[in-house]
């Protein structure tokens, strides 16, 4: 469905309200910010796509260490370049909104952390995750000993079936024990 | 790329069904396949009633991109279920109700003050600091609503009926004239700063005003059209104010408790919880992100270090552990001694200040002596306890919890000590045969109008608390930041910028609110003063946060600490309730002032006014209070409680059963994977034996 340049039609608005966790105000604000990101000639296209480089200029995403993964996860483009249509953008905001359920958030968090897209978090994924969390420069990385000790501890705590990787159910089990996850997995425009 | 999960059920509307075989095969050839494998969706919707109710929620909760959700919705809408009139009416009503709730939630969020500021604070300093400001906003709204309640039911009628001619005061039925002397001395302004002194102490021109209890009369308005009994209104409004605050706090706790219970008390997480849930996605700006990353790295390194140390400490000998425990016992005794010393100092200071009268600036200091001693104790004792806690060698999380518990105990009990001292002065330690109290049942020489005096003490506490906050901000925080920023000396770099410590600040708010609750009966305008005070404190804290502070090194967990703040607030509320009930029931009201002056007990105004009601309502109220009603009510509440406890234990057992089932399924999966590998390799060997030139499509593995 294409969005016209300045206004969202009312039926689309109510459809989006039903299909996402966003309120009417939030959808309209998202539409405004999305059209600002579009290049001028793209604005009248039926279903415009914003390239990843422009999405990453949003202040809410600019300094997030997971920004590329977020774009890649929510993108529906065929060549996996992380570009987002307006509906992808709404999906993103819905998963990160205030009223989204813990299930949805943990599902998307798992996909964001799965750097190699194979459906599980293995040692390499976990290592890249920890590096994103601590900062990926030479001074801020953990030493290799600390990293090994940390990943061993993580796998011991969360890998229930002892296959050396964390799958979605085990991940959601860990998330369900943390009360702060839902309030910290939030991006509000 | 989408993948399948082991098992997923949803009980309303569409039925999502994932096949387990796909995940096993995915395990065989990871990331080589670019095949899109969407989760299979069962298009046969059955049970239209449940489906209709759950359908909108169900679509939102599907982790699919928008196009697929739209397609599913279209299919669902095409299948128009055959429903009766009643069902379709019910569905449309529930839809309108849901939409109405969403709209009202939007309006409420729009109207809530300081929305943008709180968002900015959360972005720069994280969820822990934001929870302090959310708590402050909750208290501001609570105080403002309480002020409206009191103004509507007590203040406005007093002002109106004061000037109208139709009121009647009940006649003086007591002939003890010496108890009726009350001269609040609204002097003319003899000295120019008298105005300012009176403003600070609540005496002089402020004493005999709507601010304090002593000004209100026991007027009972008895017109033909309207009748309003001010004493009853005064007492019942205060009671409703307390109940209203309790309901607000419990409602706010309800949402937080649900999260805490679900996660089993929010145990201080292991490494996986930290790594998976630590990142705050609301942070904006490079500075905040770098700080958060430093924070996480620091925490991980500390936890790993603690684990290494714990492995060493587990190998301590028996003698060393005994030594450690005895050291801890001695240090706890020292801490209790410090706290006891603080209480004694408060007791003495209150006694001294209550017995002095005077007029000059020195007298102002004497008036404020209890407040000064309480504030000094609340600053010094936790500081010393922190230093002592370093010797106790607990783990860092235990140290934080212990420090908070000690600080809470100190703050609330010091207020209790102040109230106890006042009580012992007013009622001569409860001994009414003592000469000072035998005439009027209270110490009428020292306290001509004791309720106003108690109100003044609470007013002074509130004012001094406010002055302390402003003074600390101006005299300590701003100079410290200027020193750190502009002085290159080593001491400044060592001390560093101020850290915004959330727990201590929250305890300060709880203390201020407890003071207001305790003084509400005696100083009806105190909630209004507190609203203004908290609003100013909000802006001051915001300024100091952005100008002077750096974020804390240790993250403060927002959800579990929210519950702790509300619990402490509830403790303060119960302390104030005990004081209120005692004052209303046990102490003889002053005979020279106030709306209860000709009664022997404040509460007796309610039974007296009940007599004037009509027979049927009186009988109804008596029935509600009688045993025939209360005992069955109590028994049925016990039954409901037992049922809920049984339900909770059943849910707990179900959770542990599901957990062990999860473990077993993992093992089953491993077994099946092994079997499949063996079968595959056997198959391949067979194929190659029959036809050595063929290769199967899976490639070599």
PDB file of N, CA and C in Angstrom, chain A residues 25 33 40 44 48 66-67 71 76 93 95 99 110 143 166 170 178 181:
ATOM      1  N   UNK A  25      -1.639   8.764  17.439  1.00  0.00           N
ATOM      2  CA  UNK A  25      -0.651   9.839  17.438  1.00  0.00           C
ATOM      3  C   UNK A  25       0.709   9.325  17.026  1.00  0.00           C
ATOM      4  N   UNK A  33       7.945  11.630  10.402  1.00  0.00           N
ATOM      5  CA  UNK A  33       9.400  11.453  10.439  1.00  0.00           C
ATOM      6  C   UNK A  33       9.886  10.639   9.254  1.00  0.00           C
ATOM      7  N   UNK A  40      13.570  13.743  -2.009  1.00  0.00           N
ATOM      8  CA  UNK A  40      12.450  14.530  -2.509  1.00  0.00           C
ATOM      9  C   UNK A  40      11.700  13.841  -3.644  1.00  0.00           C
ATOM     10  N   UNK A  44       6.682  10.743  -3.996  1.00  0.00           N
ATOM     11  CA  UNK A  44       5.409  10.416  -4.632  1.00  0.00           C
ATOM     12  C   UNK A  44       5.378   9.001  -5.159  1.00  0.00           C
ATOM     13  N   UNK A  48       7.616   3.775  -1.127  1.00  0.00           N
ATOM     14  CA  UNK A  48       9.030   4.170  -1.117  1.00  0.00           C
ATOM     15  C   UNK A  48       9.826   3.408  -0.069  1.00  0.00           C
ATOM     16  N   UNK A  66      23.300  -1.561  18.119  1.00  0.00           N
ATOM     17  CA  UNK A  66      22.627  -2.599  17.357  1.00  0.00           C
ATOM     18  C   UNK A  66      21.892  -2.050  16.155  1.00  0.00           C
ATOM     19  N   UNK A  67      22.242  -0.798  15.727  1.00  0.00           N
ATOM     20  CA  UNK A  67      21.403  -0.147  14.737  1.00  0.00           C
ATOM     21  C   UNK A  67      21.358  -0.894  13.408  1.00  0.00           C
ATOM     22  N   UNK A  71      17.917  -2.654  11.614  1.00  0.00           N
ATOM     23  CA  UNK A  71      17.439  -2.402  10.250  1.00  0.00           C
ATOM     24  C   UNK A  71      17.374  -3.695   9.443  1.00  0.00           C
ATOM     25  N   UNK A  76      12.230  -5.840   4.787  1.00  0.00           N
ATOM     26  CA  UNK A  76      11.638  -6.881   3.949  1.00  0.00           C
ATOM     27  C   UNK A  76      12.172  -6.807   2.535  1.00  0.00           C
ATOM     28  N   UNK A  93       8.690   0.209  15.058  1.00  0.00           N
ATOM     29  CA  UNK A  93       8.214   0.998  16.199  1.00  0.00           C
ATOM     30  C   UNK A  93       7.228   0.219  17.047  1.00  0.00           C
ATOM     31  N   UNK A  95       7.230  -3.070  17.613  1.00  0.00           N
ATOM     32  CA  UNK A  95       7.941  -4.010  18.480  1.00  0.00           C
ATOM     33  C   UNK A  95       8.633  -3.275  19.621  1.00  0.00           C
ATOM     34  N   UNK A  99       3.459  -0.605  24.576  1.00  0.00           N
ATOM     35  CA  UNK A  99       2.444  -1.600  24.888  1.00  0.00           C
ATOM     36  C   UNK A  99       2.692  -2.945  24.234  1.00  0.00           C
ATOM     37  N   UNK A 110      15.836 -11.595  20.070  1.00  0.00           N
ATOM     38  CA  UNK A 110      16.590 -12.782  19.676  1.00  0.00           C
ATOM     39  C   UNK A 110      17.101 -12.638  18.246  1.00  0.00           C
ATOM     40  N   UNK A 143      39.069  -8.840  27.940  1.00  0.00           N
ATOM     41  CA  UNK A 143      40.189  -9.693  27.541  1.00  0.00           C
ATOM     42  C   UNK A 143      39.633 -11.043  27.111  1.00  0.00           C
ATOM     43  N   UNK A 166      22.135 -21.143  22.292  1.00  0.00           N
ATOM     44  CA  UNK A 166      20.917 -20.697  22.952  1.00  0.00           C
ATOM     45  C   UNK A 166      19.851 -20.556  21.881  1.00  0.00           C
ATOM     46  N   UNK A 170      14.939 -20.983  25.008  1.00  0.00           N
ATOM     47  CA  UNK A 170      15.833 -20.741  26.142  1.00  0.00           C
ATOM     48  C   UNK A 170      16.035 -19.244  26.347  1.00  0.00           C
ATOM     49  N   UNK A 178      13.552 -11.641  33.863  1.00  0.00           N
ATOM     50  CA  UNK A 178      14.070 -10.296  34.112  1.00  0.00           C
ATOM     51  C   UNK A 178      12.935  -9.294  34.029  1.00  0.00           C
ATOM     52  N   UNK A 181      13.382  -5.978  31.338  1.00  0.00           N
ATOM     53  CA  UNK A 181      13.599  -6.064  29.906  1.00  0.00           C
ATOM     54  C   UNK A 181      12.556  -5.252  29.144  1.00  0.00           C
TER      55      UNK A 181
END
